[in-house]
Amino acid sequence: MERNRLDEKKTRAPSGAAVPSAVLTEQLYRAFLEEWAERGFAALSLERVAARAGAGKAAIYRRFPSKLAFADAVLDALGPSVALPEDTGALESDVLSFLLRLRAVLRHPLVRRILPDLHAEAARSKEMRAINTRVAAARRDLGRALLDRAVARGDLPHSLDREHALDLLPATLYWRMVVIGRTPSTKELRTIASSLSAALRRL
Amino acid sequence: MERNRLDEKKTRAPSGAAVPSAVLTEQLYRAFLEEWAERGFAALSLERVAARAGAGKAAIYRRFPSKLAFADAVLDALGPSVALPEDTGALESDVLSFLLRLRAVLRHPLVRRILPDLHAEAARSKEMRAINTRVAAARRDLGRALLDRAVARGDLPHSLDREHALDLLPATLYWRMVVIGRTPSTKELRTIASSLSAALRRL
DNA sequence: TATCGTCGGAACGTTAGCGTTCCAACCATA
DNA sequence: TATGGTTGGAACGCTAACGTTCCGACGATA
């Protein structure tokens, strides 16, 4: 904004080649995520990111002041834009729908590798913790919609403990896929959905 | 063992200062874990580990051929030796006991930081995956004992889906403490235990 | 069409960790 | 008591990434 100050009459809006290339920015984001997945955030080298994107290092340092700011921008831009789980009219099938979508997200090799690394980094750095919290909040909103519908429908009590319910929904699948490293079949998801529904009714 | 070959008559068993110092080995383990927690495995520097342990680098390279072998030995020696959950006579209180012990483990800052890092690394490297599988197997045995008791007691059906039950037990607490980063109160654990018990009966 | 100012990319010196080699110190055994 | 052989620690040369600086190329605006 400083460039458009009134007392700086000589400046003019950047134009032509002087405006950042959106294409390269996109390539940098992608390269950053791939490097993150391959090496982990702590060992991530911006030099490698630049090389992978086919760009110079200055291209990065002009856009982002630090690795963390870069990561923040990346997650903001290409962060897992999980779709809202559909309304199937019943709790258990809603939960199944939620699990199916979560499985789709966790199937992406990049996501599966980056997520635990993000959590590990969040435990170490305050800044990364803030980023993680932001990502988590977006995720929680999706689950909340599901719960609200179930309460409105009468499938779950008004007194439902939403906080714990929101933990319960994704935890088991995350554990199985990220911690154990196995992807459950749709049939298994049905089993989990049934079990989780029972757990939710108890909250 | 090569040293004790019959055809090598001149050798004699190492003794005196020629035997590795168990104290230093212990210090190296501790230093490795602390560095791991602070920097992450990928960015872990053996030079720093040696310095932190007050030892030379050769002390490390003589004991372990690689960073991975070092990590393997560390987890084997100081790995979370979780105690078996006690037999309280009922499913829900057994589950609560399990959760209380898991919380105690996950409260340790080192564990909280290293575990997700271990999972992230397991997603990247085959060798670390093997290590993680070993750690996970030890963990699963604890849960299995709990489930077996409940089945014998009649609290859970013989047809219980053990695999999913074993996922269910730790997943929610892990999610809350490691992914979200919040430690639940004992009262909250009771809520979770109640909810999980309902889920288990549905498996 | 000339200009302006950022563009991408190459090169800089610095720092840090790598894996190895060498050596005096050490101490239970013979 | 002398000894054998590993000990811990310092120094080696090498590689990689750091963060910065410099420069010709570029293209919409005036």
Tab-separated table of C-alpha atoms (C1' of nucleotides) in Angstrom:
chain	number	residue	atom	x	y	z
A	1	MET	CA	0.000	0.000	0.000
A	2	GLU	CA	2.909	2.331	0.608
A	3	ARG	CA	3.424	2.604	-3.116
A	4	ASN	CA	0.089	4.375	-3.535
A	5	ARG	CA	0.751	7.076	-0.989
A	6	LEU	CA	-0.507	10.502	-1.998
A	7	ASP	CA	2.778	12.172	-1.233
A	8	GLU	CA	4.624	9.848	-3.586
A	9	LYS	CA	3.440	11.315	-6.846
A	10	LYS	CA	6.250	9.893	-8.882
A	11	THR	CA	5.286	6.249	-8.406
A	12	ARG	CA	3.018	4.473	-10.787
A	13	ALA	CA	1.374	1.075	-10.511
A	14	PRO	CA	3.663	-1.794	-11.504
A	15	SER	CA	2.770	-3.129	-14.891
A	16	GLY	CA	4.072	-5.335	-17.623
A	17	ALA	CA	6.940	-7.558	-16.656
A	18	ALA	CA	7.075	-5.799	-13.321
A	19	VAL	CA	4.073	-7.658	-11.939
A	20	PRO	CA	4.651	-11.048	-10.231
A	21	SER	CA	3.907	-14.044	-12.378
A	22	ALA	CA	0.885	-15.858	-11.000
A	23	VAL	CA	1.919	-18.956	-12.898
A	24	LEU	CA	5.271	-19.104	-11.199
A	25	THR	CA	3.688	-18.460	-7.824
A	26	GLU	CA	1.506	-21.482	-8.407
A	27	GLN	CA	4.525	-23.555	-9.434
A	28	LEU	CA	6.338	-22.467	-6.301
A	29	TYR	CA	3.415	-23.536	-4.132
A	30	ARG	CA	3.330	-26.934	-5.745
A	31	ALA	CA	7.085	-27.378	-5.495
A	32	PHE	CA	7.007	-26.371	-1.837
A	33	LEU	CA	4.387	-28.980	-1.012
A	34	GLU	CA	6.229	-31.697	-2.887
A	35	GLU	CA	9.502	-30.904	-1.185
A	36	TRP	CA	7.725	-30.750	2.154
A	37	ALA	CA	6.263	-34.201	1.581
A	38	GLU	CA	9.590	-35.628	0.503
A	39	ARG	CA	11.911	-34.152	3.087
A	40	GLY	CA	9.804	-32.840	5.915
A	41	PHE	CA	9.440	-29.197	6.869
A	42	ALA	CA	12.493	-29.043	9.082
A	43	ALA	CA	14.766	-30.334	6.341
A	44	LEU	CA	13.009	-28.427	3.599
A	45	SER	CA	15.394	-26.392	1.489
A	46	LEU	CA	14.144	-23.317	-0.301
A	47	GLU	CA	16.958	-23.761	-2.763
A	48	ARG	CA	15.497	-27.106	-3.775
A	49	VAL	CA	12.012	-25.653	-3.974
A	50	ALA	CA	13.220	-22.979	-6.352
A	51	ALA	CA	15.052	-25.532	-8.474
A	52	ARG	CA	12.037	-27.809	-8.631
A	53	ALA	CA	9.823	-24.931	-9.692
A	54	GLY	CA	12.350	-23.971	-12.344
A	55	ALA	CA	12.881	-20.584	-10.741
A	56	GLY	CA	15.604	-18.627	-9.025
A	57	LYS	CA	15.877	-18.252	-5.294
A	58	ALA	CA	15.159	-14.560	-5.478
A	59	ALA	CA	11.732	-15.425	-6.840
A	60	ILE	CA	10.987	-16.953	-3.470
A	61	TYR	CA	12.615	-14.397	-1.225
A	62	ARG	CA	10.802	-11.586	-2.983
A	63	ARG	CA	7.456	-13.191	-2.344
A	64	PHE	CA	7.919	-14.517	1.186
A	65	PRO	CA	10.018	-13.200	4.037
A	66	SER	CA	10.572	-16.633	5.570
A	67	LYS	CA	9.989	-20.349	5.204
A	68	LEU	CA	7.124	-20.120	7.683
A	69	ALA	CA	5.406	-17.327	5.800
A	70	PHE	CA	5.819	-19.378	2.665
A	71	ALA	CA	4.225	-22.399	4.325
A	72	ASP	CA	1.407	-20.239	5.584
A	73	ALA	CA	0.669	-18.930	2.118
A	74	VAL	CA	0.867	-22.393	0.610
A	75	LEU	CA	-1.612	-23.908	3.039
A	76	ASP	CA	-3.883	-20.952	2.511
A	77	ALA	CA	-3.809	-21.325	-1.244
A	78	LEU	CA	-3.768	-25.055	-1.785
A	79	GLY	CA	-4.909	-26.178	1.649
A	80	PRO	CA	-7.172	-29.198	1.666
A	81	SER	CA	-10.409	-27.630	0.507
A	82	VAL	CA	-12.516	-30.403	1.905
A	83	ALA	CA	-16.034	-30.415	0.578
A	84	LEU	CA	-18.918	-30.238	3.017
A	85	PRO	CA	-20.242	-33.707	3.786
A	86	GLU	CA	-23.580	-34.261	2.089
A	87	ASP	CA	-26.880	-34.399	3.888
A	88	THR	CA	-28.114	-37.978	3.565
A	89	GLY	CA	-30.974	-37.592	5.983
A	90	ALA	CA	-29.668	-39.910	8.693
A	91	LEU	CA	-26.838	-39.779	11.200
A	92	GLU	CA	-25.044	-42.979	10.353
A	93	SER	CA	-25.000	-42.390	6.608
A	94	ASP	CA	-23.935	-38.791	7.210
A	95	VAL	CA	-21.018	-40.083	9.252
A	96	LEU	CA	-20.165	-42.546	6.505
A	97	SER	CA	-20.233	-39.731	3.986
A	98	PHE	CA	-17.900	-37.743	6.223
A	99	LEU	CA	-15.501	-40.674	6.487
A	100	LEU	CA	-15.521	-41.272	2.752
A	101	ARG	CA	-14.524	-37.697	2.106
A	102	LEU	CA	-11.877	-37.751	4.790
A	103	ARG	CA	-10.478	-40.935	3.310
A	104	ALA	CA	-10.298	-39.274	-0.085
A	105	VAL	CA	-8.272	-36.431	1.424
A	106	LEU	CA	-5.950	-38.676	3.421
A	107	ARG	CA	-5.347	-40.822	0.373
A	108	HIS	CA	-3.380	-38.082	-1.317
A	109	PRO	CA	0.261	-38.969	-0.689
A	110	LEU	CA	1.118	-35.325	-0.148
A	111	VAL	CA	-1.534	-34.899	2.524
A	112	ARG	CA	-0.660	-38.130	4.249
A	113	ARG	CA	2.947	-37.062	4.524
A	114	ILE	CA	2.535	-33.402	5.261
A	115	LEU	CA	-0.149	-33.595	7.946
A	116	PRO	CA	1.819	-35.482	10.606
A	117	ASP	CA	4.843	-33.378	9.828
A	118	LEU	CA	2.725	-30.278	10.359
A	119	HIS	CA	1.611	-31.583	13.736
A	120	ALA	CA	5.143	-32.428	14.759
A	121	GLU	CA	6.286	-28.976	13.766
A	122	ALA	CA	3.349	-27.412	15.603
A	123	ALA	CA	4.524	-29.081	18.792
A	124	ARG	CA	7.888	-27.336	18.374
A	125	SER	CA	7.160	-23.925	16.978
A	126	LYS	CA	4.659	-21.372	18.114
A	127	GLU	CA	4.216	-20.011	14.620
A	128	MET	CA	3.476	-23.403	13.133
A	129	ARG	CA	1.058	-24.017	15.952
A	130	ALA	CA	-0.917	-20.992	14.824
A	131	ILE	CA	-0.987	-22.277	11.265
A	132	ASN	CA	-2.125	-25.692	12.446
A	133	THR	CA	-4.860	-24.157	14.538
A	134	ARG	CA	-6.131	-22.308	11.506
A	135	VAL	CA	-6.184	-25.487	9.426
A	136	ALA	CA	-7.889	-27.356	12.247
A	137	ALA	CA	-10.576	-24.718	12.627
A	138	ALA	CA	-11.514	-24.989	8.966
A	139	ARG	CA	-11.748	-28.734	9.362
A	140	ARG	CA	-13.903	-28.522	12.454
A	141	ASP	CA	-16.482	-26.370	10.749
A	142	LEU	CA	-17.232	-29.243	8.401
A	143	GLY	CA	-17.936	-31.635	11.217
A	144	ARG	CA	-20.002	-29.058	13.042
A	145	ALA	CA	-22.428	-28.806	10.154
A	146	LEU	CA	-22.963	-32.539	10.299
A	147	LEU	CA	-23.621	-32.460	14.040
A	148	ASP	CA	-25.989	-29.528	13.817
A	149	ARG	CA	-28.066	-31.343	11.244
A	150	ALA	CA	-28.222	-34.450	13.403
A	151	VAL	CA	-29.344	-32.444	16.420
A	152	ALA	CA	-31.970	-30.596	14.397
A	153	ARG	CA	-33.160	-33.924	13.055
A	154	GLY	CA	-33.417	-35.371	16.536
A	155	ASP	CA	-30.752	-38.020	15.936
A	156	LEU	CA	-28.541	-36.496	18.603
A	157	PRO	CA	-29.533	-34.738	21.832
A	158	HIS	CA	-29.414	-30.956	22.145
A	159	SER	CA	-27.073	-31.430	25.070
A	160	LEU	CA	-24.526	-33.097	22.773
A	161	ASP	CA	-20.927	-32.513	23.795
A	162	ARG	CA	-19.854	-30.955	20.499
A	163	GLU	CA	-16.189	-30.624	21.311
A	164	HIS	CA	-15.707	-34.294	21.936
A	165	ALA	CA	-17.989	-35.224	19.079
A	166	LEU	CA	-15.810	-33.222	16.725
A	167	ASP	CA	-12.759	-35.123	17.961
A	168	LEU	CA	-14.484	-38.444	17.629
A	169	LEU	CA	-15.488	-38.079	14.002
A	170	PRO	CA	-12.095	-37.914	12.304
A	171	ALA	CA	-9.871	-39.478	14.968
A	172	THR	CA	-10.247	-43.163	14.226
A	173	LEU	CA	-9.760	-42.853	10.490
A	174	TYR	CA	-6.816	-40.514	10.949
A	175	TRP	CA	-5.263	-42.953	13.365
A	176	ARG	CA	-5.677	-45.861	11.005
A	177	MET	CA	-4.435	-44.104	7.895
A	178	VAL	CA	-1.736	-41.793	9.207
A	179	VAL	CA	-0.460	-43.490	12.341
A	180	ILE	CA	-0.894	-47.124	11.335
A	181	GLY	CA	-0.530	-46.410	7.655
A	182	ARG	CA	-3.362	-48.525	6.297
A	183	THR	CA	-6.279	-47.394	4.147
A	184	PRO	CA	-9.582	-49.011	5.138
A	185	SER	CA	-12.027	-50.382	2.584
A	186	THR	CA	-15.472	-48.886	2.168
A	187	LYS	CA	-16.892	-51.856	4.016
A	188	GLU	CA	-14.607	-51.104	6.939
A	189	LEU	CA	-15.691	-47.479	6.840
A	190	ARG	CA	-19.257	-48.661	7.236
A	191	THR	CA	-18.254	-50.552	10.359
A	192	ILE	CA	-16.515	-47.487	11.741
A	193	ALA	CA	-19.472	-45.265	10.889
A	194	SER	CA	-21.813	-47.558	12.756
A	195	SER	CA	-19.566	-47.658	15.754
A	196	LEU	CA	-18.991	-43.911	15.786
A	197	SER	CA	-22.700	-43.229	15.595
A	198	ALA	CA	-23.191	-45.213	18.768
A	199	ALA	CA	-20.409	-43.244	20.407
A	200	LEU	CA	-21.929	-39.921	19.353
A	201	ARG	CA	-25.303	-40.801	20.837
A	202	ARG	CA	-23.575	-41.267	24.161
A	203	LEU	CA	-22.097	-37.790	24.273
B	1	MET	CA	31.450	-62.334	17.923
B	2	GLU	CA	34.318	-62.302	15.452
B	3	ARG	CA	36.661	-61.420	18.227
B	4	ASN	CA	36.159	-64.758	19.930
B	5	ARG	CA	36.997	-66.863	16.910
B	6	LEU	CA	38.973	-69.949	17.708
B	7	ASP	CA	41.512	-69.275	15.001
B	8	GLU	CA	42.320	-65.872	16.484
B	9	LYS	CA	44.244	-67.033	19.520
B	10	LYS	CA	45.990	-63.775	20.057
B	11	THR	CA	42.825	-61.825	20.852
B	12	ARG	CA	41.565	-61.412	24.350
B	13	ALA	CA	38.265	-60.044	25.591
B	14	PRO	CA	38.180	-56.249	25.716
B	15	SER	CA	38.528	-55.032	29.247
B	16	GLY	CA	39.219	-51.912	31.212
B	17	ALA	CA	38.895	-48.717	29.275
B	18	ALA	CA	38.443	-50.763	26.125
B	19	VAL	CA	34.840	-51.591	26.889
B	20	PRO	CA	32.122	-49.128	25.792
B	21	SER	CA	30.865	-46.904	28.559
B	22	ALA	CA	27.276	-47.782	29.369
B	23	VAL	CA	26.864	-44.401	31.012
B	24	LEU	CA	27.808	-42.572	27.866
B	25	THR	CA	25.566	-44.805	25.782
B	26	GLU	CA	22.701	-43.783	28.018
B	27	GLN	CA	23.628	-40.126	27.692
B	28	LEU	CA	23.735	-40.489	23.931
B	29	TYR	CA	20.252	-42.005	23.901
B	30	ARG	CA	18.885	-39.186	25.962
B	31	ALA	CA	20.605	-36.551	23.868
B	32	PHE	CA	19.297	-38.152	20.683
B	33	LEU	CA	15.712	-38.031	21.932
B	34	GLU	CA	16.022	-34.447	23.063
B	35	GLU	CA	17.491	-33.348	19.772
B	36	TRP	CA	14.830	-35.310	17.924
B	37	ALA	CA	12.117	-33.544	19.873
B	38	GLU	CA	13.667	-30.141	19.317
B	39	ARG	CA	14.581	-30.343	15.663
B	40	GLY	CA	12.736	-33.271	14.161
B	41	PHE	CA	14.327	-36.406	12.810
B	42	ALA	CA	14.993	-35.069	9.346
B	43	ALA	CA	16.924	-32.093	10.656
B	44	LEU	CA	18.570	-34.014	13.473
B	45	SER	CA	22.323	-33.556	13.503
B	46	LEU	CA	24.507	-36.240	15.017
B	47	GLU	CA	27.099	-33.593	15.661
B	48	ARG	CA	24.655	-31.817	17.945
B	49	VAL	CA	23.708	-35.051	19.662
B	50	ALA	CA	27.335	-35.748	20.436
B	51	ALA	CA	27.863	-32.229	21.718
B	52	ARG	CA	24.776	-32.393	23.917
B	53	ALA	CA	25.915	-35.696	25.388
B	54	GLY	CA	29.341	-34.232	26.047
B	55	ALA	CA	30.939	-36.773	23.757
B	56	GLY	CA	32.830	-36.899	20.513
B	57	LYS	CA	31.284	-37.846	17.218
B	58	ALA	CA	33.338	-41.017	17.022
B	59	ALA	CA	31.526	-42.240	20.106
B	60	ILE	CA	28.383	-42.304	18.011
B	61	TYR	CA	29.790	-43.657	14.784
B	62	ARG	CA	31.441	-46.525	16.607
B	63	ARG	CA	28.167	-47.569	18.169
B	64	PHE	CA	25.743	-47.049	15.298
B	65	PRO	CA	26.287	-47.338	11.566
B	66	SER	CA	23.618	-44.768	10.720
B	67	LYS	CA	21.130	-42.286	12.069
B	68	LEU	CA	18.346	-44.799	11.513
B	69	ALA	CA	20.127	-47.557	13.389
B	70	PHE	CA	20.694	-45.072	16.171
B	71	ALA	CA	17.013	-44.191	16.261
B	72	ASP	CA	16.112	-47.852	16.281
B	73	ALA	CA	18.346	-48.531	19.255
B	74	VAL	CA	17.043	-45.495	21.101
B	75	LEU	CA	13.412	-46.468	20.716
B	76	ASP	CA	14.258	-49.978	21.750
B	77	ALA	CA	16.044	-48.841	24.887
B	78	LEU	CA	13.974	-45.905	26.066
B	79	GLY	CA	10.814	-46.538	24.058
B	80	PRO	CA	7.597	-45.710	25.856
B	81	SER	CA	7.343	-48.681	28.175
B	82	VAL	CA	3.666	-48.258	28.704
B	83	ALA	CA	2.319	-50.166	31.644
B	84	LEU	CA	-0.494	-52.652	31.128
B	85	PRO	CA	-3.863	-51.074	31.906
B	86	GLU	CA	-5.219	-52.426	35.163
B	87	ASP	CA	-8.146	-54.789	35.464
B	88	THR	CA	-10.937	-52.817	37.116
B	89	GLY	CA	-13.601	-55.413	36.563
B	90	ALA	CA	-15.728	-53.460	34.105
B	91	LEU	CA	-15.342	-52.310	30.525
B	92	GLU	CA	-15.880	-48.608	30.944
B	93	SER	CA	-13.544	-48.224	33.886
B	94	ASP	CA	-10.965	-50.362	32.082
B	95	VAL	CA	-11.184	-48.000	29.145
B	96	LEU	CA	-10.822	-45.048	31.463
B	97	SER	CA	-7.747	-46.643	32.994
B	98	PHE	CA	-6.340	-47.134	29.523
B	99	LEU	CA	-6.969	-43.495	28.642
B	100	LEU	CA	-5.392	-42.266	31.867
B	101	ARG	CA	-2.214	-44.174	31.128
B	102	LEU	CA	-2.151	-43.032	27.526
B	103	ARG	CA	-2.568	-39.463	28.685
B	104	ALA	CA	0.348	-39.875	31.038
B	105	VAL	CA	2.515	-41.014	28.138
B	106	LEU	CA	1.366	-38.315	25.743
B	107	ARG	CA	1.941	-35.681	28.404
B	108	HIS	CA	5.668	-36.110	28.197
B	109	PRO	CA	6.855	-33.280	25.928
B	110	LEU	CA	9.372	-35.573	24.271
B	111	VAL	CA	6.741	-38.142	23.367
B	112	ARG	CA	4.280	-35.552	22.167
B	113	ARG	CA	6.868	-34.136	19.817
B	114	ILE	CA	8.564	-37.268	18.645
B	115	LEU	CA	5.521	-39.403	17.893
B	116	PRO	CA	4.048	-37.315	15.072
B	117	ASP	CA	7.518	-36.812	13.688
B	118	LEU	CA	7.987	-40.567	13.694
B	119	HIS	CA	4.749	-40.996	11.771
B	120	ALA	CA	5.706	-38.368	9.248
B	121	GLU	CA	9.062	-40.016	8.725
B	122	ALA	CA	7.413	-43.425	8.439
B	123	ALA	CA	5.363	-42.104	5.544
B	124	ARG	CA	8.593	-41.213	3.760
B	125	SER	CA	11.092	-43.910	4.577
B	126	LYS	CA	10.696	-47.640	4.426
B	127	GLU	CA	13.135	-48.191	7.270
B	128	MET	CA	11.340	-45.805	9.596
B	129	ARG	CA	8.095	-47.480	8.672
B	130	ALA	CA	9.470	-50.735	10.006
B	131	ILE	CA	10.462	-49.049	13.243
B	132	ASN	CA	7.042	-47.483	13.573
B	133	THR	CA	5.360	-50.795	12.969
B	134	ARG	CA	7.371	-52.319	15.766
B	135	VAL	CA	6.430	-49.535	18.163
B	136	ALA	CA	2.790	-49.830	17.114
B	137	ALA	CA	2.740	-53.584	17.675
B	138	ALA	CA	3.940	-53.190	21.247
B	139	ARG	CA	1.221	-50.624	21.807
B	140	ARG	CA	-1.481	-52.810	20.339
B	141	ASP	CA	-0.713	-55.662	22.670
B	142	LEU	CA	-1.731	-53.504	25.598
B	143	GLY	CA	-5.119	-52.766	24.121
B	144	ARG	CA	-5.623	-56.383	23.172
B	145	ALA	CA	-5.347	-57.502	26.786
B	146	LEU	CA	-8.092	-55.069	27.715
B	147	LEU	CA	-10.364	-56.333	24.961
B	148	ASP	CA	-9.755	-59.978	25.774
B	149	ARG	CA	-10.742	-59.381	29.367
B	150	ALA	CA	-13.926	-57.619	28.321
B	151	VAL	CA	-14.880	-60.445	25.988
B	152	ALA	CA	-14.161	-63.066	28.654
B	153	ARG	CA	-16.223	-61.047	31.074
B	154	GLY	CA	-19.107	-60.863	28.644
B	155	ASP	CA	-18.964	-57.079	28.308
B	156	LEU	CA	-18.132	-57.395	24.635
B	157	PRO	CA	-19.285	-60.011	22.111
B	158	HIS	CA	-16.995	-62.810	20.999
B	159	SER	CA	-17.475	-61.623	17.460
B	160	LEU	CA	-15.871	-58.283	18.361
B	161	ASP	CA	-13.981	-56.677	15.501
B	162	ARG	CA	-10.654	-56.459	17.328
B	163	GLU	CA	-8.773	-54.564	14.662
B	164	HIS	CA	-11.159	-51.651	14.678
B	165	ALA	CA	-11.539	-51.797	18.415
B	166	LEU	CA	-7.795	-51.412	18.796
B	167	ASP	CA	-7.912	-48.332	16.571
B	168	LEU	CA	-10.820	-46.884	18.459
B	169	LEU	CA	-9.243	-47.019	21.902
B	170	PRO	CA	-6.318	-44.625	21.491
B	171	ALA	CA	-7.432	-42.646	18.439
B	172	THR	CA	-9.591	-39.963	20.041
B	173	LEU	CA	-7.154	-39.109	22.794
B	174	TYR	CA	-4.244	-39.094	20.377
B	175	TRP	CA	-6.162	-36.801	18.083
B	176	ARG	CA	-6.990	-34.398	20.875
B	177	MET	CA	-3.536	-34.251	22.410
B	178	VAL	CA	-1.249	-34.565	19.414
B	179	VAL	CA	-3.230	-33.146	16.523
B	180	ILE	CA	-5.235	-30.501	18.333
B	181	GLY	CA	-2.644	-30.027	21.038
B	182	ARG	CA	-4.888	-29.952	24.090
B	183	THR	CA	-4.713	-32.168	27.143
B	184	PRO	CA	-8.130	-33.265	28.423
B	185	SER	CA	-9.045	-33.242	32.089
B	186	THR	CA	-9.855	-36.450	33.921
B	187	LYS	CA	-13.511	-35.521	33.771
B	188	GLU	CA	-13.272	-35.233	30.024
B	189	LEU	CA	-11.551	-38.610	29.893
B	190	ARG	CA	-14.542	-40.061	31.670
B	191	THR	CA	-16.798	-38.669	28.972
B	192	ILE	CA	-14.600	-40.151	26.290
B	193	ALA	CA	-14.438	-43.507	28.053
B	194	SER	CA	-18.205	-43.665	28.241
B	195	SER	CA	-18.562	-42.799	24.591
B	196	LEU	CA	-15.876	-45.251	23.485
B	197	SER	CA	-17.467	-48.055	25.449
B	198	ALA	CA	-20.673	-47.551	23.513
B	199	ALA	CA	-18.678	-47.610	20.286
B	200	LEU	CA	-16.914	-50.823	21.250
B	201	ARG	CA	-20.180	-52.614	21.988
B	202	ARG	CA	-21.238	-51.874	18.442
B	203	LEU	CA	-18.240	-53.555	16.839
C	1	DT	C1'	7.855	4.255	-28.617
C	2	DA	C1'	10.517	5.239	-24.478
C	3	DT	C1'	10.341	4.471	-19.774
C	4	DC	C1'	10.033	2.440	-15.359
C	5	DG	C1'	10.659	-0.860	-12.031
C	6	DT	C1'	10.157	-5.504	-10.944
C	7	DC	C1'	11.160	-9.771	-13.096
C	8	DG	C1'	14.056	-14.367	-12.976
C	9	DG	C1'	18.533	-16.253	-12.373
C	10	DA	C1'	23.465	-16.516	-11.293
C	11	DA	C1'	27.049	-15.705	-8.085
C	12	DC	C1'	28.655	-14.321	-3.596
C	13	DG	C1'	30.826	-15.521	1.167
C	14	DT	C1'	29.225	-17.888	5.381
C	15	DT	C1'	27.679	-21.454	8.288
C	16	DA	C1'	26.775	-26.186	9.481
C	17	DG	C1'	26.813	-31.009	9.242
C	18	DC	C1'	28.647	-34.853	6.962
C	19	DG	C1'	31.657	-39.177	7.463
C	20	DT	C1'	36.551	-40.239	8.297
C	21	DT	C1'	41.068	-40.367	10.399
C	22	DC	C1'	44.271	-39.813	13.914
C	23	DC	C1'	45.976	-39.844	18.790
C	24	DA	C1'	46.777	-39.675	23.804
C	25	DA	C1'	44.209	-41.490	27.794
C	26	DC	C1'	42.603	-45.112	30.041
C	27	DC	C1'	42.178	-49.552	32.900
C	28	DA	C1'	40.948	-54.757	33.645
C	29	DT	C1'	43.542	-58.593	32.462
C	30	DA	C1'	47.397	-61.605	32.401
D	1	DT	C1'	53.096	-54.129	36.784
D	2	DA	C1'	53.095	-53.957	31.856
D	3	DT	C1'	50.191	-54.355	28.189
D	4	DG	C1'	46.675	-54.467	24.597
D	5	DG	C1'	43.250	-52.391	22.350
D	6	DT	C1'	39.274	-49.601	22.512
D	7	DT	C1'	38.057	-45.250	24.350
D	8	DG	C1'	36.569	-40.143	23.723
D	9	DG	C1'	37.679	-36.083	21.289
D	10	DA	C1'	39.811	-33.005	17.857
D	11	DA	C1'	40.783	-32.032	13.139
D	12	DC	C1'	40.244	-33.117	8.369
D	13	DG	C1'	38.173	-31.878	3.521
D	14	DC	C1'	33.657	-31.902	1.399
D	15	DT	C1'	28.969	-30.755	0.345
D	16	DA	C1'	24.683	-28.232	0.850
D	17	DA	C1'	21.847	-24.561	2.059
D	18	DC	C1'	21.712	-20.172	3.897
D	19	DG	C1'	20.371	-15.099	2.876
D	20	DT	C1'	22.024	-11.291	-0.062
D	21	DT	C1'	23.477	-8.766	-4.085
D	22	DC	C1'	23.835	-7.828	-8.760
D	23	DC	C1'	22.278	-7.667	-13.627
D	24	DG	C1'	20.119	-8.098	-18.313
D	25	DA	C1'	15.302	-9.075	-19.862
D	26	DC	C1'	10.861	-7.856	-20.002
D	27	DG	C1'	6.269	-5.591	-21.160
D	28	DA	C1'	2.088	-2.501	-19.869
D	29	DT	C1'	1.643	2.264	-19.237
D	30	DA	C1'	2.102	7.069	-20.361
